[in-house]
Short mmCIF file of C-alpha atoms in Angstrom, two decimals:
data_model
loop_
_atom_site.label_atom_id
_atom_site.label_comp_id
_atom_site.label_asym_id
_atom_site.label_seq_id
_atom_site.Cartn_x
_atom_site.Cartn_y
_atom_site.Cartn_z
CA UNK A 1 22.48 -328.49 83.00
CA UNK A 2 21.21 -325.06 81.69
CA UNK A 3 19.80 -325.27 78.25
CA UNK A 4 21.50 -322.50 77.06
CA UNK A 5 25.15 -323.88 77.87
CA UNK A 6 27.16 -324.48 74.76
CA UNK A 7 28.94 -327.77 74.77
CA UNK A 8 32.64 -328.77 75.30
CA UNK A 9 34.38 -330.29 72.31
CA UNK A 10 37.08 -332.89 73.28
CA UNK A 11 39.23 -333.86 71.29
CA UNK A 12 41.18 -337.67 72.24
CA UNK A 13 43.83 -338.45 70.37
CA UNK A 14 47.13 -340.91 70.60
CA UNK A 15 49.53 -343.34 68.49
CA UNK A 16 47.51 -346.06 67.22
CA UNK A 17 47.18 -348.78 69.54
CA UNK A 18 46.95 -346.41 72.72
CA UNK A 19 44.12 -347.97 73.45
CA UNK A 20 42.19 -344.53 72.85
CA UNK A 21 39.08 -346.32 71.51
CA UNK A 22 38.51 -348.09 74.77
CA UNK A 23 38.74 -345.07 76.59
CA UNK A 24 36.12 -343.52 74.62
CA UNK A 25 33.65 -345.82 74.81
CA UNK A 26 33.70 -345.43 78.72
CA UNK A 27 33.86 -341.88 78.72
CA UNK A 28 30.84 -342.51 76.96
CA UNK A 29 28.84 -345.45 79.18
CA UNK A 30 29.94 -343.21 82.74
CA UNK A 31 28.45 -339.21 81.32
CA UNK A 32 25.41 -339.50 79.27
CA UNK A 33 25.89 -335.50 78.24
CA UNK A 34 28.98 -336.61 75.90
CA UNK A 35 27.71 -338.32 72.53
CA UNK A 36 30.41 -339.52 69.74
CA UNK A 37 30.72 -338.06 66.38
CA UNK A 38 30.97 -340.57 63.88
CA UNK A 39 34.11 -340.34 61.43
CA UNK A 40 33.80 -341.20 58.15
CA UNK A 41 37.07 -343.15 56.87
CA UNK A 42 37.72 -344.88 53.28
CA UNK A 43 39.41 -347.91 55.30
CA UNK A 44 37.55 -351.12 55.60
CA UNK A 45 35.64 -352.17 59.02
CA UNK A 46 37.62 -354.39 61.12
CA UNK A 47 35.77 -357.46 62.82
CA UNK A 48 33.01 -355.77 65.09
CA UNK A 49 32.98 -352.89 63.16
CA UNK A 50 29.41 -351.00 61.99
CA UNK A 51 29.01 -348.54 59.72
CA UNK A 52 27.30 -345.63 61.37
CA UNK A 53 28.35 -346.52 65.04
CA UNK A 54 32.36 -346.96 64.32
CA UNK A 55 32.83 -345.21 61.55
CA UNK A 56 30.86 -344.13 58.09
CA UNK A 57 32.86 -346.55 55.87
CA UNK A 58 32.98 -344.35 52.45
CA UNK A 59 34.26 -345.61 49.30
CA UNK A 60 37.42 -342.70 47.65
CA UNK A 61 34.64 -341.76 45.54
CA UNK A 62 31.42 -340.25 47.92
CA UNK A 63 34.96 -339.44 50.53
CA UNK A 64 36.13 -336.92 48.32
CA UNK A 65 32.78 -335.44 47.06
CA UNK A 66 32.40 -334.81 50.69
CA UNK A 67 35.81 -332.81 51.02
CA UNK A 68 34.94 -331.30 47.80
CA UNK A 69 31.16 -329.99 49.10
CA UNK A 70 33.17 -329.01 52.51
CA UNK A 71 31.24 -331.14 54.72
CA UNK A 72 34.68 -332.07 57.33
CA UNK A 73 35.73 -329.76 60.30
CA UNK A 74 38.77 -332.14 59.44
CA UNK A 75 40.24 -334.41 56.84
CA UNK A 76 43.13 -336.70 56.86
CA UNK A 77 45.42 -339.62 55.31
CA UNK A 78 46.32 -341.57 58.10
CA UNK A 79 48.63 -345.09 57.86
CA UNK A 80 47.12 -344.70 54.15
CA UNK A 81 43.35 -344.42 54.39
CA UNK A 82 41.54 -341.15 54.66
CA UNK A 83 39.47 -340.15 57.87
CA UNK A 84 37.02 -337.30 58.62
CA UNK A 85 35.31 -335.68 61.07
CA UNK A 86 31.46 -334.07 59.77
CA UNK A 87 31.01 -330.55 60.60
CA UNK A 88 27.26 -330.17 60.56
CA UNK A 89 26.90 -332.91 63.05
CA UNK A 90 29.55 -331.67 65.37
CA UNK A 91 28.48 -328.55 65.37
CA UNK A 92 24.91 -328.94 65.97
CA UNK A 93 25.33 -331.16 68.82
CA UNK A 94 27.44 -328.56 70.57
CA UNK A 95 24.78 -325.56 70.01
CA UNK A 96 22.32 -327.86 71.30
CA UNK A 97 24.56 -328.31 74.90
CA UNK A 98 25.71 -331.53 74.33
CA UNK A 99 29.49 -332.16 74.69
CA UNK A 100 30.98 -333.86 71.47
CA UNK A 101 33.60 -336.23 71.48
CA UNK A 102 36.10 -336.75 69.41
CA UNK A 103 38.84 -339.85 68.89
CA UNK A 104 40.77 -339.00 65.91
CA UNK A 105 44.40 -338.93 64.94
CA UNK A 106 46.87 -336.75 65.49
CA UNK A 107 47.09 -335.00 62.21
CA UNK A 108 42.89 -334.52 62.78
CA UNK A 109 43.46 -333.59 65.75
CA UNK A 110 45.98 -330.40 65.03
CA UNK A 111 43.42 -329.15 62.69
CA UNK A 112 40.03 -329.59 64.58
CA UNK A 113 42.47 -327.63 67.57
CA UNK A 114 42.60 -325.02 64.98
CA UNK A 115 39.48 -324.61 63.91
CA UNK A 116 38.18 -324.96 67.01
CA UNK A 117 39.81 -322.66 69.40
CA UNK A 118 37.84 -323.54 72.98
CA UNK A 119 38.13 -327.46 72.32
CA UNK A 120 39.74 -329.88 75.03
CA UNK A 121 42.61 -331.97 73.67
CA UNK A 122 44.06 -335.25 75.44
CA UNK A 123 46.68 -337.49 74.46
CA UNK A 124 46.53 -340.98 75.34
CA UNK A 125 50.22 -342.24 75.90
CA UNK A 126 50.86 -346.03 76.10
CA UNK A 127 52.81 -347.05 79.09
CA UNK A 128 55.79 -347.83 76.55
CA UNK A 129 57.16 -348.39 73.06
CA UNK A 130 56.94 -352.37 73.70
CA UNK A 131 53.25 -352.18 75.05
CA UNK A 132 52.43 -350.40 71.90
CA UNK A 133 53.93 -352.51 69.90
CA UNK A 134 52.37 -355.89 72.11
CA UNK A 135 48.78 -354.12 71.32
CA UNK A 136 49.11 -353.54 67.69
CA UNK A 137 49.96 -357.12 67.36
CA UNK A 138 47.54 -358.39 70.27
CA UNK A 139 44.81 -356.43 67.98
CA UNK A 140 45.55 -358.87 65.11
CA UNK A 141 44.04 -356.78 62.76
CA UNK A 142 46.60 -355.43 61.05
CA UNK A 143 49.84 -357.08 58.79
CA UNK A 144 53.37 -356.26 60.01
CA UNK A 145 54.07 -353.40 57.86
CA UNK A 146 50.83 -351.89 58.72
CA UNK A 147 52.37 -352.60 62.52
CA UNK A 148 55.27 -351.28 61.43
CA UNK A 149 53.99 -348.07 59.88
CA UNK A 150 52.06 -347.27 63.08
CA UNK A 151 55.02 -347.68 65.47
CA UNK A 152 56.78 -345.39 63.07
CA UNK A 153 54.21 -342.82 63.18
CA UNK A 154 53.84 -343.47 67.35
CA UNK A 155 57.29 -342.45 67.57
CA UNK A 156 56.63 -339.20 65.77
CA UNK A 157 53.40 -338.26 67.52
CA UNK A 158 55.34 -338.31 70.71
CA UNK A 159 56.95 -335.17 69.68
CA UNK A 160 53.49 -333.38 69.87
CA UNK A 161 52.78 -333.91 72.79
CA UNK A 162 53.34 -330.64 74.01
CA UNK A 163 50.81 -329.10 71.55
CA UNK A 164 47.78 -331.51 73.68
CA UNK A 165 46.46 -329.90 77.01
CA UNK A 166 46.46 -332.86 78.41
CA UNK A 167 48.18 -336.07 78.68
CA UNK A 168 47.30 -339.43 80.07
CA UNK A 169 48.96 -342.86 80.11
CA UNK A 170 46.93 -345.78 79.37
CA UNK A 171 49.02 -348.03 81.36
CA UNK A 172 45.80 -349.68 84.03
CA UNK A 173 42.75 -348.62 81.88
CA UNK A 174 40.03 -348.03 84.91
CA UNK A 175 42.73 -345.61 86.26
CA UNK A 176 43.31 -343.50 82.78
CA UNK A 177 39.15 -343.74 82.36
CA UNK A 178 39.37 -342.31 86.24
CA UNK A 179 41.83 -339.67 84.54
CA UNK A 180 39.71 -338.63 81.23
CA UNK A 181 36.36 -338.36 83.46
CA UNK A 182 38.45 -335.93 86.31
CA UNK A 183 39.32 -333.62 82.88
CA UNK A 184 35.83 -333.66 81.88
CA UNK A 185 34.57 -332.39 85.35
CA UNK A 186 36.89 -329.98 85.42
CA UNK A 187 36.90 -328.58 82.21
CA UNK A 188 33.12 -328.04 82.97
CA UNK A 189 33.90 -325.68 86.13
CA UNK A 190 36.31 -324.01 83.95
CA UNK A 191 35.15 -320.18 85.06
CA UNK A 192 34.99 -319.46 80.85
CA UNK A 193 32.30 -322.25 80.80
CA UNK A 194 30.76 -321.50 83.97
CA UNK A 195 29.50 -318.36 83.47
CA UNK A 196 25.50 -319.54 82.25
CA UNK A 197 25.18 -321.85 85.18
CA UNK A 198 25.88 -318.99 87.87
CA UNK A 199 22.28 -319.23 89.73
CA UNK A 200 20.22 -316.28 89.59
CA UNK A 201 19.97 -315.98 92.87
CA UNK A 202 24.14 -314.86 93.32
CA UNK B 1 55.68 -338.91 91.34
CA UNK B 2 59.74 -338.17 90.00
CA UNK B 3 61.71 -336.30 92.25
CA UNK B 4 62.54 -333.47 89.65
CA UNK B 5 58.58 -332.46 89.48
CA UNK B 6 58.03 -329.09 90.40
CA UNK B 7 54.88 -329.22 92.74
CA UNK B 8 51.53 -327.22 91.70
CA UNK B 9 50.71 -324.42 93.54
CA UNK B 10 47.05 -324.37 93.90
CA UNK B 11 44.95 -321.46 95.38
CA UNK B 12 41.00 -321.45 96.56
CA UNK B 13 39.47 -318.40 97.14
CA UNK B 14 36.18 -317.24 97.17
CA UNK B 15 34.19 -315.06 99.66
CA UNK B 16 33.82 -315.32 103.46
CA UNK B 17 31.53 -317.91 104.51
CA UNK B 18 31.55 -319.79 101.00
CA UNK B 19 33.14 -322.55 103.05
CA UNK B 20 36.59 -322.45 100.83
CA UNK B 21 38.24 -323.52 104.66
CA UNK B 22 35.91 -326.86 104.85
CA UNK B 23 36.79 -328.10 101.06
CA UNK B 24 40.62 -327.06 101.54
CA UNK B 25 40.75 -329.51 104.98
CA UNK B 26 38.83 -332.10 102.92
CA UNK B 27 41.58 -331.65 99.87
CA UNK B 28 44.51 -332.57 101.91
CA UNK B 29 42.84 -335.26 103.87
CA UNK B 30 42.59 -336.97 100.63
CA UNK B 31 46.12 -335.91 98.83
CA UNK B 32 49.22 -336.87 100.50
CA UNK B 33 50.96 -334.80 98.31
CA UNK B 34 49.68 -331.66 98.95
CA UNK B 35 50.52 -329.47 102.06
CA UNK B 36 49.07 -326.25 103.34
CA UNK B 37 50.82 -322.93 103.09
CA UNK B 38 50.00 -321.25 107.02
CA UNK B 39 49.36 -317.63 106.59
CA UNK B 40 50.22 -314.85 108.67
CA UNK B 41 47.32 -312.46 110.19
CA UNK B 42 47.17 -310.27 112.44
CA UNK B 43 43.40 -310.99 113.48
CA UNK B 44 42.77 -312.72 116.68
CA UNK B 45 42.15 -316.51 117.06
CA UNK B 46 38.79 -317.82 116.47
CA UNK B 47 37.59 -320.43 118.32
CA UNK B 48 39.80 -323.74 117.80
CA UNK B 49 42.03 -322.02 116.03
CA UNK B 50 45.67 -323.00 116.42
CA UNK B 51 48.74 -320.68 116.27
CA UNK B 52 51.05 -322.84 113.59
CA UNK B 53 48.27 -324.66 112.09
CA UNK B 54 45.43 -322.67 111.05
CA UNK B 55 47.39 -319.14 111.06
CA UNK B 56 50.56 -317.31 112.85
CA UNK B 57 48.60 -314.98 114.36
CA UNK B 58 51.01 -311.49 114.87
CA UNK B 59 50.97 -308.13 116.42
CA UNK B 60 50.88 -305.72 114.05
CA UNK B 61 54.48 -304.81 114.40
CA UNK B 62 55.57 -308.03 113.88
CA UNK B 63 53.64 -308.47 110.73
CA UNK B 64 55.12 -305.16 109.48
CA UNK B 65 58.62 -306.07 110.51
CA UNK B 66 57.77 -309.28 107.92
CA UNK B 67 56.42 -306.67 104.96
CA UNK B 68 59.49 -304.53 105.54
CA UNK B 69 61.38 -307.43 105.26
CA UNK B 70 60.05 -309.36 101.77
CA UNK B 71 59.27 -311.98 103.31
CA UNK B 72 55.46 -312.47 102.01
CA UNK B 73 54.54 -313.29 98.73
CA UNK B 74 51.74 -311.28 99.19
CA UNK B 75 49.28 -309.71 101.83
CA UNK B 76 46.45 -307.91 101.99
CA UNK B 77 43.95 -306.10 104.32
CA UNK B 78 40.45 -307.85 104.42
CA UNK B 79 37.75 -307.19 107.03
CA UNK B 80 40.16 -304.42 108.49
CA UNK B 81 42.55 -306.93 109.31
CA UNK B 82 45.83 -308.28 107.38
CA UNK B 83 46.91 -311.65 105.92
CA UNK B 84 50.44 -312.60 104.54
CA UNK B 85 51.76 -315.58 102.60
CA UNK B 86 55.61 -316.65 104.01
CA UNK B 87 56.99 -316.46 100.19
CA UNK B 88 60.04 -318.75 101.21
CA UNK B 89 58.09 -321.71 102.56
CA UNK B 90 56.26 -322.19 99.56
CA UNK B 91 58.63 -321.62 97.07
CA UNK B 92 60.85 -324.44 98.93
CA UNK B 93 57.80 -326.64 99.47
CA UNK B 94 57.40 -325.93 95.64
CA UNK B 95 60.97 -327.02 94.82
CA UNK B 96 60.88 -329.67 96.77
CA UNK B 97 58.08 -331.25 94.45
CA UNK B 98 55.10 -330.70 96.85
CA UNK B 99 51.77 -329.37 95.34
CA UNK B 100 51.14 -326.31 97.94
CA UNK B 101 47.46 -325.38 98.64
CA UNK B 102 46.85 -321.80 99.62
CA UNK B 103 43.66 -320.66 101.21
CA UNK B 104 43.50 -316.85 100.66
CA UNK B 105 41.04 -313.91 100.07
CA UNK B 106 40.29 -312.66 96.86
CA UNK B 107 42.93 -309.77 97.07
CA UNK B 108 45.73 -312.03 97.90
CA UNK B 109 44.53 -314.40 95.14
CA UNK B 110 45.04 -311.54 92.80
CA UNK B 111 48.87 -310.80 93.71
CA UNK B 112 49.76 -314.87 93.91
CA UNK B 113 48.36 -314.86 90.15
CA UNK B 114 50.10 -311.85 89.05
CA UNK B 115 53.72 -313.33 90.53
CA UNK B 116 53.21 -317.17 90.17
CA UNK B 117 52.00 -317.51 86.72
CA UNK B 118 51.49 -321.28 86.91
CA UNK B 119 49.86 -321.37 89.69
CA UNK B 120 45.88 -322.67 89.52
CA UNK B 121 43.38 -320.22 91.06
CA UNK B 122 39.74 -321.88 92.28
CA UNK B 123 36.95 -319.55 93.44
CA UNK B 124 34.96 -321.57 95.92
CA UNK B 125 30.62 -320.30 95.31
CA UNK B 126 27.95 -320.12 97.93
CA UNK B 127 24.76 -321.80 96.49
CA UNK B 128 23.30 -318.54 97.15
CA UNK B 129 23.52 -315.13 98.80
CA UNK B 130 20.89 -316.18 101.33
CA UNK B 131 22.92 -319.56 102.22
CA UNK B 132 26.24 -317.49 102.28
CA UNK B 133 24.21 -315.40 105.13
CA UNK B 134 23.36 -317.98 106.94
CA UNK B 135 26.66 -319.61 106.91
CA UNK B 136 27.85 -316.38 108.48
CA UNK B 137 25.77 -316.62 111.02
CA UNK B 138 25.55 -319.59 112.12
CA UNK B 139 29.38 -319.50 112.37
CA UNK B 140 28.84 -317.22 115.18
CA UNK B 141 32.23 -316.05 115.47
CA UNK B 142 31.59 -312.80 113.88
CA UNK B 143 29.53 -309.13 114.87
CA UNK B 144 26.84 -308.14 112.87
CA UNK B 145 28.75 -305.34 111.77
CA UNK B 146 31.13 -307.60 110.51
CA UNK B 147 28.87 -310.27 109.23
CA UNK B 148 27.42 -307.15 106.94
CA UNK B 149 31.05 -305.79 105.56
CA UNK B 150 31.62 -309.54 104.71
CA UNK B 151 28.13 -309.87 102.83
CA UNK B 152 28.98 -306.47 100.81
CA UNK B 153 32.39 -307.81 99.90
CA UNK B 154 31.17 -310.94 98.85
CA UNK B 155 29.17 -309.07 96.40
CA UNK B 156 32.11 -307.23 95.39
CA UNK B 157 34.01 -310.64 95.06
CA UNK B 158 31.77 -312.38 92.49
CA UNK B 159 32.20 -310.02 89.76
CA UNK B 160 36.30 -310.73 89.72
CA UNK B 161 34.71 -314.33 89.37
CA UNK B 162 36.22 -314.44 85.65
CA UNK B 163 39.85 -313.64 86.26
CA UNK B 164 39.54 -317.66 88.20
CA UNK B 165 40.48 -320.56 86.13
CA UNK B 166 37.89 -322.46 88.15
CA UNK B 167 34.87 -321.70 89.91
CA UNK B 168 32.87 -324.41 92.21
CA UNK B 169 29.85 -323.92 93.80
CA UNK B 170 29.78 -325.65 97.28
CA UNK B 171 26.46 -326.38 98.10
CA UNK B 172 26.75 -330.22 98.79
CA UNK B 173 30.48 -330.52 100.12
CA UNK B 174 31.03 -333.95 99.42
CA UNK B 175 30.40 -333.19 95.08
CA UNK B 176 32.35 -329.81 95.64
CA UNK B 177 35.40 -331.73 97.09
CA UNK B 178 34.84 -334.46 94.46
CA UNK B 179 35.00 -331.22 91.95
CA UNK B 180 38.05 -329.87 93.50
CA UNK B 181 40.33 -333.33 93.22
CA UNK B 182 38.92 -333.70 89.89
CA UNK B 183 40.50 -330.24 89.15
CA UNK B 184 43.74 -331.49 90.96
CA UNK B 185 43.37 -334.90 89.17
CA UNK B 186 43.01 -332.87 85.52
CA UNK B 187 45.58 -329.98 86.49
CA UNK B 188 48.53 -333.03 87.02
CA UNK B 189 47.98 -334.12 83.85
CA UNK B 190 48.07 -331.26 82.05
CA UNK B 191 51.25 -331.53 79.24
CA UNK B 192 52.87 -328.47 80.85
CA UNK B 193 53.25 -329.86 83.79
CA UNK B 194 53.68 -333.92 82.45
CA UNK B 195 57.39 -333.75 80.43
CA UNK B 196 59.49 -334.43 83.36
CA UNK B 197 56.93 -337.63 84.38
CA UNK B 198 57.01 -339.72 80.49
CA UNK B 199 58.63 -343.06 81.10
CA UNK B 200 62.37 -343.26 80.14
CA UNK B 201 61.64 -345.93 77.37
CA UNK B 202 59.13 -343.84 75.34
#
């Protein structure tokens, strides 16, 4: 890779329980140019979970004095908790040529697309409503009306679909990994990326 | 795939000797669902080449009668000899849900852009100018005369490199295929093209 290439944003996003997380992390293990922005949430970590490698786990108050000093490309309540995305460390990573990945929700996801006009979006679609539904609860994680609340909002993210470039059902996950890595390549030969790779020699 | 999909119409171009004609073969070796649009010329037969498969090769009144008639969806002059796409046998390969691959010249690439707005336009890179030479060359098909108007329009070709969605430079075929499914792979599940596939129960 060039030095001076700029890196490619994408954004992954999907109902809860898509199984977008998983996803992610193989993106990440197969191209070692993508590294993962780190969202800061108010929620609690789940089992598993560190702070700094999952998420920043903020308490309401140091959340919202981050808001307030404008340090998120993107803020949001989501199933009752607040998540953000940091803008210094996004944007840094991408002048420096990496590609930045992002896995946030949908409601992040419509605003980092807007501030961030040349990003890559995917959805991650579960196969159905009922293997959704099967995950959530697999998870074990969360209490029904948490489960509940999620399906609810699944149902309602479906109708945005349109507004993602891409779409991808997680239905066999090596084959929807297979998927999300054939985007990446070709978003890179994308001729409005390509242009400070063309060898000097052409 | 659904029956009601409308098939992708994909077109590689790039300049003479780029080896556009190698990666195209390789593309529907591996895709099943992809079929090759013949075009119309009215250049003579290279070696190997079959009337049918690799071109209908036509007297220049015939090819006129065809103009006259409509019945290409574009054609242009390159190397002081013409090249037609049959407009009705890829619309109807189209219709019928088949992804049609079209191997064309620059020019033609233009017009199939301008009237098939969904279509996805590849330019297929030499490595370099001096490779692109040689390729030429050793092809031994063509006069040096010829070899040298090819080389100028090559030149020519690269600076229209921007109005491509993709570009791929083909200097180890086996990663430049890989790069061109990957492009197919990414262009299928694009959103535009993914409402008529989501599962009934979503």
């Amino acid at each position: 890779m060039p030095h001076k290439r700029k890196g490619m944003l994408l954004v992954v996003s999907g109902p809860s329980g898509a199984g977008k997380g998983t996803l992610c992390k193989r993106l990440l293990a197969a191209d070692a140019n993508f590294c993962f922005s780190v969202s800061a949430t108010t929620r609690g970590p789940r089992a598993g979970e560190q702070h700094g490698a999952d998420y920043h786990f903020l308490t309401e108050e140091v959340f919202q004095a981050r808001v307030d000093a404008g340090e998120f490309l993107e803020c949001a309540m989501v199933h009752g908790h607040r998540y953000g995305t940091p803008r210094r460390e996004v944007l840094a990573m991408l002048d420096a040529g990496r590609d930045v990945l992002l896995d946030i929700d949908p409601q992040g996801a419509r605003s980092v697309a807007a501030a961030m006009r040349d990003c890559v979006t995917v959805f991650i679609l579960p196969p159905s409503f009922e293997a959704l539904e099967k995950r959530l609860r697999h998870r074990g994680t969360e209490e029904e009306a948490e489960i509940a609340r999620r399906l609810a909002n699944g149902r309602r993210e479906l109708d945005q679909l349109c507004s993602y470039q891409y779409a991808i059902i997680n239905d066999a996950v090596d084959e929807a990994t297979a998927q999300l890595l054939a985007v990446v390549t070709a978003e890179r030969l994308r001729t409005v990326r390509f242009f400070p790779q063309i060898p000097q020699n052409l």
